[in-house]
mmCIF file of C-alpha atoms and ligand atoms in Angstrom:
data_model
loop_
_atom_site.group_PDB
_atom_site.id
_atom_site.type_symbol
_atom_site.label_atom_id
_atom_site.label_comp_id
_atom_site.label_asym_id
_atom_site.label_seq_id
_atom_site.Cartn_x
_atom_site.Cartn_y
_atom_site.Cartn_z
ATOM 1 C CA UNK A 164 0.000 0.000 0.000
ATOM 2 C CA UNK A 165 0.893 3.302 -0.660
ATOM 3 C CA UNK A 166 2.277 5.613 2.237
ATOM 4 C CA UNK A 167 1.729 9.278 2.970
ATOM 5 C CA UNK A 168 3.937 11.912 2.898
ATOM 6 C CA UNK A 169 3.846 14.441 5.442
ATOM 7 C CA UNK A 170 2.331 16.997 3.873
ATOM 8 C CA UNK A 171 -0.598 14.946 2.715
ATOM 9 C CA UNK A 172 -1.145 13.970 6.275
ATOM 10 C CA UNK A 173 -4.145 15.703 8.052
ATOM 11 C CA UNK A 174 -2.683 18.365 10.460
ATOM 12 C CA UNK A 175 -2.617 17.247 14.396
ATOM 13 C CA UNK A 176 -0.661 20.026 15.364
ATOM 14 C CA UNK A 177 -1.448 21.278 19.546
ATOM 15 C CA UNK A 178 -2.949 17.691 19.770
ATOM 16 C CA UNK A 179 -1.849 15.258 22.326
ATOM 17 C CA UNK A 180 -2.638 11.752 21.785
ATOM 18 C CA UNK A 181 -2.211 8.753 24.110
ATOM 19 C CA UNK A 182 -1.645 5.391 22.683
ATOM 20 C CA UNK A 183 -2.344 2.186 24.245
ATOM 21 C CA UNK A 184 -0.311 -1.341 23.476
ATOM 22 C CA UNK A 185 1.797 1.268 21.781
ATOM 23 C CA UNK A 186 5.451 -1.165 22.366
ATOM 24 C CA UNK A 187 5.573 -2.271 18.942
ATOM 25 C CA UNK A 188 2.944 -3.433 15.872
ATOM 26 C CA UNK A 189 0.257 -1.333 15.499
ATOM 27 C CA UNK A 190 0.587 1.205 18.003
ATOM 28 C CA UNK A 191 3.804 1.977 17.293
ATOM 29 C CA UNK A 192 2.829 2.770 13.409
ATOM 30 C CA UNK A 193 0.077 5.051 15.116
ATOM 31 C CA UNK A 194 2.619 6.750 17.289
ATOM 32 C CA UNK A 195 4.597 7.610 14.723
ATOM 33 C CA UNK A 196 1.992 8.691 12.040
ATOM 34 C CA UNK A 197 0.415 10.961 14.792
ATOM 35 C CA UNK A 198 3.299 12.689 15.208
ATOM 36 C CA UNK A 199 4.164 12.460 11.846
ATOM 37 C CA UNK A 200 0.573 14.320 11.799
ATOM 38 C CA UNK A 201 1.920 17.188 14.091
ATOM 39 C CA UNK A 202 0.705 15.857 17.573
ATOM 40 C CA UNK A 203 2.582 15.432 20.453
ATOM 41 C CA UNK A 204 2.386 11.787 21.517
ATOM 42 C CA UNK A 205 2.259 9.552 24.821
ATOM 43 C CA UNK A 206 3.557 6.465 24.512
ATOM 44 C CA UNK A 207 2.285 3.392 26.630
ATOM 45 C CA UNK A 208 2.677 0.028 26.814
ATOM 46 C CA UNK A 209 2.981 -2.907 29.471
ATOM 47 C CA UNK A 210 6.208 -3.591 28.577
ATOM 48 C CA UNK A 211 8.899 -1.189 28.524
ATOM 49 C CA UNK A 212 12.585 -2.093 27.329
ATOM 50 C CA UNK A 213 14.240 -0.477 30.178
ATOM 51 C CA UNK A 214 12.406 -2.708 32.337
ATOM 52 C CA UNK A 215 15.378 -5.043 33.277
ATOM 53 C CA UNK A 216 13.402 -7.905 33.984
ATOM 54 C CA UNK A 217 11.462 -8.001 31.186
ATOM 55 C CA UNK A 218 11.216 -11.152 30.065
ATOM 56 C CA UNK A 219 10.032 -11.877 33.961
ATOM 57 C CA UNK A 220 7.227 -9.065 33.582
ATOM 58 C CA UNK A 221 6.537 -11.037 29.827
ATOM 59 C CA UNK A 222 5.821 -14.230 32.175
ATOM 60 C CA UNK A 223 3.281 -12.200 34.051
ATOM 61 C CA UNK A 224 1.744 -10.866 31.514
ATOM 62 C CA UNK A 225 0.517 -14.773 30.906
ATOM 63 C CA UNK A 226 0.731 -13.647 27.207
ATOM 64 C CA UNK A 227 3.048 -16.267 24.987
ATOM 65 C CA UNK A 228 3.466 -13.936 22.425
ATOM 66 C CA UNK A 229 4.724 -11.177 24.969
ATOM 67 C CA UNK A 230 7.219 -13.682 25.900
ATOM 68 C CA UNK A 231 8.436 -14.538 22.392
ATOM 69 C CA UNK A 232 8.882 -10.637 21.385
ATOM 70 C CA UNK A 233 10.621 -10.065 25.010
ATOM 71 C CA UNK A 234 12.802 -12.897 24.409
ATOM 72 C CA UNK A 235 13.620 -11.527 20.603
ATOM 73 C CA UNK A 236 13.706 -7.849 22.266
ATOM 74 C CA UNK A 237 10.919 -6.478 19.628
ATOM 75 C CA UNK A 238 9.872 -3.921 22.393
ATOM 76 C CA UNK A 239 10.050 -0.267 21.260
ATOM 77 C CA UNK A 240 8.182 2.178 23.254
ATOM 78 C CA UNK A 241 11.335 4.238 24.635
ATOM 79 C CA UNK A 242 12.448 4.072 21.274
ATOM 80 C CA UNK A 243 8.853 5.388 19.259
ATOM 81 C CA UNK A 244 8.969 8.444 21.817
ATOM 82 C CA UNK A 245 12.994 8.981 21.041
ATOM 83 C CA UNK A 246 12.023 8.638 17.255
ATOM 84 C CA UNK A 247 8.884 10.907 18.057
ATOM 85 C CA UNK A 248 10.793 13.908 19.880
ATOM 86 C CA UNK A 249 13.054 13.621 17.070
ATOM 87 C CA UNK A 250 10.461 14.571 14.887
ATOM 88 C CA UNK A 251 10.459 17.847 16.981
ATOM 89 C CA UNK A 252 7.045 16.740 18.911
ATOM 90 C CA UNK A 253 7.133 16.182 22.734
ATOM 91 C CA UNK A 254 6.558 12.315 23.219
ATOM 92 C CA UNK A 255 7.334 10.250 26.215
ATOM 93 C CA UNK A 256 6.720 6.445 26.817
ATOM 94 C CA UNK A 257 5.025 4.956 30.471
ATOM 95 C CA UNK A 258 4.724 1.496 31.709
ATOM 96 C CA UNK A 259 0.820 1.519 31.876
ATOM 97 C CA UNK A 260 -1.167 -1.815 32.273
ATOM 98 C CA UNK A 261 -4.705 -1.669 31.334
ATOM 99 C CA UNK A 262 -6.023 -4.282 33.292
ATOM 100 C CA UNK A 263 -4.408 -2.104 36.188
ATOM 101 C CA UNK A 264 -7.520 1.148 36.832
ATOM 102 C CA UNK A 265 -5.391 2.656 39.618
ATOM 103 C CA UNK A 266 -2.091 2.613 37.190
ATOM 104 C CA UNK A 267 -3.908 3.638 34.186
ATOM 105 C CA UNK A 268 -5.837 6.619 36.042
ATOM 106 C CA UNK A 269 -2.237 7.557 37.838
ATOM 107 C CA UNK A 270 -0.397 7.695 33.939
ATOM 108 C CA UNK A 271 -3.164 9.588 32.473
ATOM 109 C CA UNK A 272 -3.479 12.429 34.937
ATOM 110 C CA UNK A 273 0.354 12.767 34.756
ATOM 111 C CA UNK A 274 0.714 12.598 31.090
ATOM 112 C CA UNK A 275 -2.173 15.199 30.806
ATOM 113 C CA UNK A 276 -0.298 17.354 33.596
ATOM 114 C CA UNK A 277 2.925 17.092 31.100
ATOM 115 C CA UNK A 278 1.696 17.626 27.795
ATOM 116 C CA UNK A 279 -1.240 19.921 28.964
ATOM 117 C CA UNK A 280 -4.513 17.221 28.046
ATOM 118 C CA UNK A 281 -5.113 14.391 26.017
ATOM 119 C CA UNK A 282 -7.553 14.856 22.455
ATOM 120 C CA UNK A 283 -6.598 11.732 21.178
ATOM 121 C CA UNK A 284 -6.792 8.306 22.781
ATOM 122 C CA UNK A 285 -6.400 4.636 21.000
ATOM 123 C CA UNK A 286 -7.252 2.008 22.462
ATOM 124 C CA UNK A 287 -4.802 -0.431 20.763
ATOM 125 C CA UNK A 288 -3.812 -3.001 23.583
ATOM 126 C CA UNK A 289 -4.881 -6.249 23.438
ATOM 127 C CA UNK A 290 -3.743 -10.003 23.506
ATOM 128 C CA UNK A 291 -4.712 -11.856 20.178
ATOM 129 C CA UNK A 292 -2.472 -14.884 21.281
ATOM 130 C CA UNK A 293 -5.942 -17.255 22.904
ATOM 131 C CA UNK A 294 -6.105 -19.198 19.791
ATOM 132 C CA UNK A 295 -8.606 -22.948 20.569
ATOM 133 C CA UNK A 296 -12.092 -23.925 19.762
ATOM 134 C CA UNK A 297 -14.868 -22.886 21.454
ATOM 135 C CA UNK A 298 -14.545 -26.476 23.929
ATOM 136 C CA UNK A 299 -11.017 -26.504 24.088
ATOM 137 C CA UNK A 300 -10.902 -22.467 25.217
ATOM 138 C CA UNK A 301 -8.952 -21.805 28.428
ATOM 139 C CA UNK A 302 -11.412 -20.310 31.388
ATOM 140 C CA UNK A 303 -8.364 -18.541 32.646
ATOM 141 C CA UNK A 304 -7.440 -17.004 29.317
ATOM 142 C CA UNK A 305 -11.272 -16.227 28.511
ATOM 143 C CA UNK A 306 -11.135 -13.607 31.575
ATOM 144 C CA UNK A 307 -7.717 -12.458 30.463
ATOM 145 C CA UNK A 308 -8.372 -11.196 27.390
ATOM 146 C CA UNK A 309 -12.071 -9.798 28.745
ATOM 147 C CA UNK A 310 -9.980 -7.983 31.271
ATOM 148 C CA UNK A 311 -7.476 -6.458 29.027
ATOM 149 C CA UNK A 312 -9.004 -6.532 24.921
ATOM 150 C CA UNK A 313 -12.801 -5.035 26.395
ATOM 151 C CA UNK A 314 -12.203 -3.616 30.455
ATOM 152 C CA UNK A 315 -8.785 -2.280 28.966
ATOM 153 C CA UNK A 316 -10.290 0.052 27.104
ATOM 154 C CA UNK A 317 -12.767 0.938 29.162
ATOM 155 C CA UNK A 318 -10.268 1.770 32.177
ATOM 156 C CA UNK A 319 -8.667 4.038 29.277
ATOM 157 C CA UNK A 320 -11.742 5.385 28.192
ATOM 158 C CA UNK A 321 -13.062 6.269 31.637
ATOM 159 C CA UNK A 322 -9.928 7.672 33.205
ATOM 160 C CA UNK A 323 -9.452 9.741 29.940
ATOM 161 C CA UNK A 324 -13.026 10.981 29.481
ATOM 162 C CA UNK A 325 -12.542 14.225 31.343
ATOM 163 C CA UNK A 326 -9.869 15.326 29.917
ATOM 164 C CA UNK A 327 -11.261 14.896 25.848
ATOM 165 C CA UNK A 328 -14.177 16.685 27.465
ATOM 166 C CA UNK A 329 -11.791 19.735 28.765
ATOM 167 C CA UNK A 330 -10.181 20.178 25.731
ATOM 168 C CA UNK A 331 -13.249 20.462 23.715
ATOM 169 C CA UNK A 332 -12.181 18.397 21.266
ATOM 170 C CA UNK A 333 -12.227 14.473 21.433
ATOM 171 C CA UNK A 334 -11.139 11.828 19.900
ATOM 172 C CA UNK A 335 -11.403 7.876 20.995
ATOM 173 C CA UNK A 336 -10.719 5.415 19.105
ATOM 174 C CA UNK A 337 -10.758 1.385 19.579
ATOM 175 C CA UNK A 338 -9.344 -1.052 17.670
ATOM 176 C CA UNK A 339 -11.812 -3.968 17.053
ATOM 177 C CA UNK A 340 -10.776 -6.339 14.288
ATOM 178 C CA UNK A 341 -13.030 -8.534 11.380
ATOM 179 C CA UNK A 342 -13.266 -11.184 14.350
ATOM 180 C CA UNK A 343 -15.333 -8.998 16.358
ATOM 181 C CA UNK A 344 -17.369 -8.969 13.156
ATOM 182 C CA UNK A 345 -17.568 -11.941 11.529
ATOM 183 C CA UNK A 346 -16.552 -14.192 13.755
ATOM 184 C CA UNK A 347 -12.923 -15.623 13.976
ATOM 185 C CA UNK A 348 -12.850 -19.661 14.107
ATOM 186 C CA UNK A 349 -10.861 -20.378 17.090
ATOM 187 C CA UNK A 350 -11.241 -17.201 18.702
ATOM 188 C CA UNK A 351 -13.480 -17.263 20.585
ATOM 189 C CA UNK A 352 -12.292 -14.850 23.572
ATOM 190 C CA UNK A 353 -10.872 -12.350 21.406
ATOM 191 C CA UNK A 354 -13.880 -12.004 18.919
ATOM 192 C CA UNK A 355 -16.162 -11.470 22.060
ATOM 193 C CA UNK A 356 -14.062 -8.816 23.406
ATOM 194 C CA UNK A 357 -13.951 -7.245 19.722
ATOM 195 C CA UNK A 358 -17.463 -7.145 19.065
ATOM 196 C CA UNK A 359 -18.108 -6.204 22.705
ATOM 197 C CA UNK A 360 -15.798 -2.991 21.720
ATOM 198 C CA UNK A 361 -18.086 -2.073 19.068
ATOM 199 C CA UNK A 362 -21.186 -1.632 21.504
ATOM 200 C CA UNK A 363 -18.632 1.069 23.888
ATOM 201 C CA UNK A 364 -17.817 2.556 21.030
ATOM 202 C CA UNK A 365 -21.045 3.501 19.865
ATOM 203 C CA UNK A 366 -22.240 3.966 23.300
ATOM 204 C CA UNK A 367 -19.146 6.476 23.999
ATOM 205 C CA UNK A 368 -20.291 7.926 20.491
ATOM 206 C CA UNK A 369 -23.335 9.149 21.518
ATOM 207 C CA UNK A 370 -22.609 10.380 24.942
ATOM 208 C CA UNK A 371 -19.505 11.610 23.854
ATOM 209 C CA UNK A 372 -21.567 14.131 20.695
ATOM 210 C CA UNK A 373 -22.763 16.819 22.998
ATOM 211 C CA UNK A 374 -19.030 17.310 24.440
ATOM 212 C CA UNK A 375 -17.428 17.384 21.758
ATOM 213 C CA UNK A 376 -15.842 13.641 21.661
ATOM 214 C CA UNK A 377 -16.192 11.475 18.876
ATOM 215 C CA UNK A 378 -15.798 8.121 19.136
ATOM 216 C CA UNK A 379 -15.118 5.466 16.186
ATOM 217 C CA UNK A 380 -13.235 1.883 16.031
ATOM 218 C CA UNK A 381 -11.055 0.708 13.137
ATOM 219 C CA UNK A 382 -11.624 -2.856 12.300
ATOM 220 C CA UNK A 383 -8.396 -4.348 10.982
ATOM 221 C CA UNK A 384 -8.476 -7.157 8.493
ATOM 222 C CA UNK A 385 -4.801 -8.984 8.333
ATOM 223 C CA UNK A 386 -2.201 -6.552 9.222
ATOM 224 C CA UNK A 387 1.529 -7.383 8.696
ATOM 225 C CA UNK A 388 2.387 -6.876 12.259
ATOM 226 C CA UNK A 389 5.651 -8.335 14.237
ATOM 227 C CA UNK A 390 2.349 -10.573 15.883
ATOM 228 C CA UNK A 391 0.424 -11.163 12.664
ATOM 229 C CA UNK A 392 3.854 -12.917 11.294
ATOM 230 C CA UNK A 393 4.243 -15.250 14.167
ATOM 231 C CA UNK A 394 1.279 -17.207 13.148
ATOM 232 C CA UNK A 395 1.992 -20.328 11.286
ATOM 233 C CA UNK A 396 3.051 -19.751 7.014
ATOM 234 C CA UNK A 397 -0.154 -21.761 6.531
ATOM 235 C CA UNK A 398 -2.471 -20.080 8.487
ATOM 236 C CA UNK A 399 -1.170 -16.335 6.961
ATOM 237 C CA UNK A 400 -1.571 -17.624 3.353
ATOM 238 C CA UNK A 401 -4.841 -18.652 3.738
ATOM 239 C CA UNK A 402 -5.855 -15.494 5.489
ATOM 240 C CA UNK A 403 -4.083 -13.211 2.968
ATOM 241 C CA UNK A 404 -6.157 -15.236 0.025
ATOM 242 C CA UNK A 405 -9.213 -14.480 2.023
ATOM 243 C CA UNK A 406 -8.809 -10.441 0.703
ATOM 244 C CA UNK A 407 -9.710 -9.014 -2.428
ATOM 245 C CA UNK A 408 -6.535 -7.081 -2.363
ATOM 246 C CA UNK A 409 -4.426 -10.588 -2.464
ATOM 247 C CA UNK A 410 -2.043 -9.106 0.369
ATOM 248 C CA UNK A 411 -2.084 -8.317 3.676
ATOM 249 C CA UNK A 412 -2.653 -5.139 5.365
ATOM 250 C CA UNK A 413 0.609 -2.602 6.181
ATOM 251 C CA UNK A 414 0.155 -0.926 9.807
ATOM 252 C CA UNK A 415 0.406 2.289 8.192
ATOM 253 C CA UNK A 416 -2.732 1.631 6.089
ATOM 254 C CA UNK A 417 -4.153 1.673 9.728
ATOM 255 C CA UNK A 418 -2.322 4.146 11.014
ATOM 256 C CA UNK A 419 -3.531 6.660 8.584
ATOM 257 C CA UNK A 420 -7.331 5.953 9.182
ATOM 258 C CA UNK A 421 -6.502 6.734 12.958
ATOM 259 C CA UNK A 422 -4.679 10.314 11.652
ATOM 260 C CA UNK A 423 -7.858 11.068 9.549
ATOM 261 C CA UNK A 424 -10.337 9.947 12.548
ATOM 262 C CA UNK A 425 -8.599 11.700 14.612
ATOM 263 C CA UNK A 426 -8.238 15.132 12.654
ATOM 264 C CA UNK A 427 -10.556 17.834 13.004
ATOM 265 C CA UNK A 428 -12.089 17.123 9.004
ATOM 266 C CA UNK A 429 -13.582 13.715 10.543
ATOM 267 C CA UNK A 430 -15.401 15.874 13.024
ATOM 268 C CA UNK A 431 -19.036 14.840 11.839
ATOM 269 C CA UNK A 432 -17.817 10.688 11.689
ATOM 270 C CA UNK A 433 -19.071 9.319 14.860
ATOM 271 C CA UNK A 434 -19.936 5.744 16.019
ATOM 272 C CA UNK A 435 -18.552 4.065 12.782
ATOM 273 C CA UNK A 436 -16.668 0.956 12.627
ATOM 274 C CA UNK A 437 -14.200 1.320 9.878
ATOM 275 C CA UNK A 438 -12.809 -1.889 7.731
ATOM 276 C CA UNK A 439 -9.330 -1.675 7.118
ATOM 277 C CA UNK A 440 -8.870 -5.072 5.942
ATOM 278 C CA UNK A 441 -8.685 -4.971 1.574
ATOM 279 C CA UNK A 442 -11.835 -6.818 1.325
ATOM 280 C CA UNK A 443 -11.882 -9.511 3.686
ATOM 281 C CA UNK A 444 -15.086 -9.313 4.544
ATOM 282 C CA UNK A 445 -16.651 -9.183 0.446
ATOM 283 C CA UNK A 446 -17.896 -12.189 -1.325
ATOM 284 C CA UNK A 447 -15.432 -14.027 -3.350
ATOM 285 C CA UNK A 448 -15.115 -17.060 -5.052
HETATM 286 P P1 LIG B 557 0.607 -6.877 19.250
HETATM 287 O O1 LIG B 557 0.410 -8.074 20.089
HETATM 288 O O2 LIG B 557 1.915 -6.744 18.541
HETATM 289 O O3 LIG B 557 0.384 -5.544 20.084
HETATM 290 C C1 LIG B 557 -0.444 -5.486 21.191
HETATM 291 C C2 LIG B 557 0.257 -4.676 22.249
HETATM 292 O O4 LIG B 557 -0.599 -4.576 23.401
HETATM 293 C C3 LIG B 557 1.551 -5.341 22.700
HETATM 294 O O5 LIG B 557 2.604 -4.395 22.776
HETATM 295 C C4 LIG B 557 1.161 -5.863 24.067
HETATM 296 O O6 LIG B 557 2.229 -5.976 24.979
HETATM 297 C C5 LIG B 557 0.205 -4.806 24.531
HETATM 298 N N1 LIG B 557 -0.540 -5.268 25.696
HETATM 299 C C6 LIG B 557 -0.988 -6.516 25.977
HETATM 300 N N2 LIG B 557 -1.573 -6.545 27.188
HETATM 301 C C7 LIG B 557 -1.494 -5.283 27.666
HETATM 302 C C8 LIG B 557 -1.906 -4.675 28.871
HETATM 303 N N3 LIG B 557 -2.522 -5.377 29.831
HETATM 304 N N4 LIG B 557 -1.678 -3.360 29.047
HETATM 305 C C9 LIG B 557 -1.038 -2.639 28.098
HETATM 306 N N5 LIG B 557 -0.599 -3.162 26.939
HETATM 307 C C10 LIG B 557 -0.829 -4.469 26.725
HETATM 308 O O7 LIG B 557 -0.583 -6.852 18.190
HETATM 309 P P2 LIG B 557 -0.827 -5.963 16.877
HETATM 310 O O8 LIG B 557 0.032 -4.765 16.862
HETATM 311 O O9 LIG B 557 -0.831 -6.868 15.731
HETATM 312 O O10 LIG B 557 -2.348 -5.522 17.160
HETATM 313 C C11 LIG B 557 -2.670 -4.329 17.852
HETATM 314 C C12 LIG B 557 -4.186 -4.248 18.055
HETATM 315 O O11 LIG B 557 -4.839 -4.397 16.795
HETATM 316 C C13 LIG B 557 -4.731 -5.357 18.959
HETATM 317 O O12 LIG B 557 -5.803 -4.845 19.724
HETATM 318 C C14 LIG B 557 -5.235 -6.385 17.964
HETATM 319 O O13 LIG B 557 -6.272 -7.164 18.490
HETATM 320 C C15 LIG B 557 -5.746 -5.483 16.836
HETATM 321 N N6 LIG B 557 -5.788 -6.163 15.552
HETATM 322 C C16 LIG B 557 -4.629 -6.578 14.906
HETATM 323 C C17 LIG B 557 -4.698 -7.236 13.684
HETATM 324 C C18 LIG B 557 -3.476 -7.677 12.923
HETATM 325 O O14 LIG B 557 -3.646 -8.312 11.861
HETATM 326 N N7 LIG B 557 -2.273 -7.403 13.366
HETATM 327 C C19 LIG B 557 -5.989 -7.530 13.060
HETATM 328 C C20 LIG B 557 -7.127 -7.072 13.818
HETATM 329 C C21 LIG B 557 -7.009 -6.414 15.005
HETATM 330 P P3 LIG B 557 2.930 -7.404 25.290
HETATM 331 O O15 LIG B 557 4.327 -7.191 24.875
HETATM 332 O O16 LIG B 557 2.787 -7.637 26.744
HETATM 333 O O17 LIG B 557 2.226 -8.477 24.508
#
């Protein structure tokens, strides 16, 4: 797909965003095409690299594929906010868990005291690694990814509510995926969580209208992420021959649907669910 240049990017400029899951994948593409945008950008993940235990705090996290990119050291969130302030934006990454309210409140107000409010939020964290059928799914990992894919966001949401309301201009945005809606054999957990996103979304959209706040959700297809290409050769071939496009996603084709949600010329977009996934979900034969 083809990328942006900065110039065709919508203008972010004064904005603050926060960015959720943000260590690598996906929210690091949005971190840097926000500020690549012109906003200012808070980085956040679970997982820090300066954390010197981390593939201890991996363990933890009871997420395999947090342990596999610890291991292989594919954790960037100091690094997005050094490649962000090089940009000339203010950016700064935190160790925020979303599972954890009193952490994620505590980050928020402190990042909002620094960089003087948040406008943008994404809710990008979330654990796509509870792959079984429906009989063989784990109880354990069932609440797991309810706590952090759907009362992640929520926390997030909640904590950053007031401040998109002070600034008088608002912007959330969740990441759902096509498993949320259509269904994802195998996936039970995480296609609950990603519909369940869709209903705060919309719910958020329309209390969120009279204060300014709009509030959408991207719903990735197959996205070439460091996660996406741990999945077994099989499995990704048969997903990429699923799209019309013949190929999967880049993150920046999502990361530029966040920059346009969140930019002031999507002001009258709220409560949409946007595919970014080439045409997974049209009829082909
Ligand atoms: P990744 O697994 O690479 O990124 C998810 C990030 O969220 C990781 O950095 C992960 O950290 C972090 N995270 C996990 N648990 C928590 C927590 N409790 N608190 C804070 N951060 C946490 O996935 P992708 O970049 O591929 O996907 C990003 C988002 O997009 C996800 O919500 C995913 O469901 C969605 N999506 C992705 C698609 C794709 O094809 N790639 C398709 C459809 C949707 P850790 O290192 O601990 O794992």
């Amino acid at each position: 797909m083809a990328t942006l240049g900065p110039m065709a990017m919508f203008d972010l400029s004064g904005k603050v965003a926060l960015v959720t899951g943000a260590s690598r994948g996906l929210g690091r593409a949005d971190c840097l095409a926000l500020a690549r945008a012109g906003a200012d950008v808070v980085v956040t993940d679970i997982l820090l690299e300066s954390d010197p235990h981390l593939l201890q705090v991996a363990e933890k996290t009871s997420s395999v594929l947090a342990q596999v990119m610890a291991a292989q050291d594919v954790v960037y969130a100091e690094q997005t906010a050094e490649e962000i302030r090089q940009l000339g934006r203010r950016s700064k990454a935190y160790q925020m868990d979303v599972t954890n309210r009193k952490q994620v409140y505590s980050v928020i107000a402190e990042a909002a005291a620094e960089f003087g409010g948040i406008d943008i939020l994404v809710n990008n964290a979330g654990n796509i690694d509870h792959l079984g059928q429906l009989v063989d799914q784990s109880p354990e990992l069932w609440e797991r990814d309810l706590q952090v894919n759907l009362s992640g966001a929520f926390n997030c949401t909640q904590a950053a509510w007031p401040h998109l309301r002070e600034g008088g201009f608002g912007r959330l945005i969740f990441m759902s995926s096509v498993a949320g809606t259509l269904g994802g054999f195998g996936q039970a957990s995480y296609s609950a969580t990603k519909a369940g996103l869709l209903g705060l979304m919309r719910s958020a959209a329309l209390e969120g209208a009279r204060h300014g706040i709009t509030s959408n959700a991207i719903v990735p297809g197959v996205i070439a992420t460091e996660a996406f290409n741990t999945s077994p050769p099989g499995m990704r071939e048969r997903m990429v021959l699923r799209t019309a496009m013949r190929e999967a996603g880049q993150p920046e084709d999502v990361a530029h649907a966040i920059c346009f949600l969140a930019s002031p010329e999507a002001g009258y977009i709220t409560g949409v669910a946007l595919p970014v996934a080439g045409g997974i979900d049209l009829f082909t034969f």
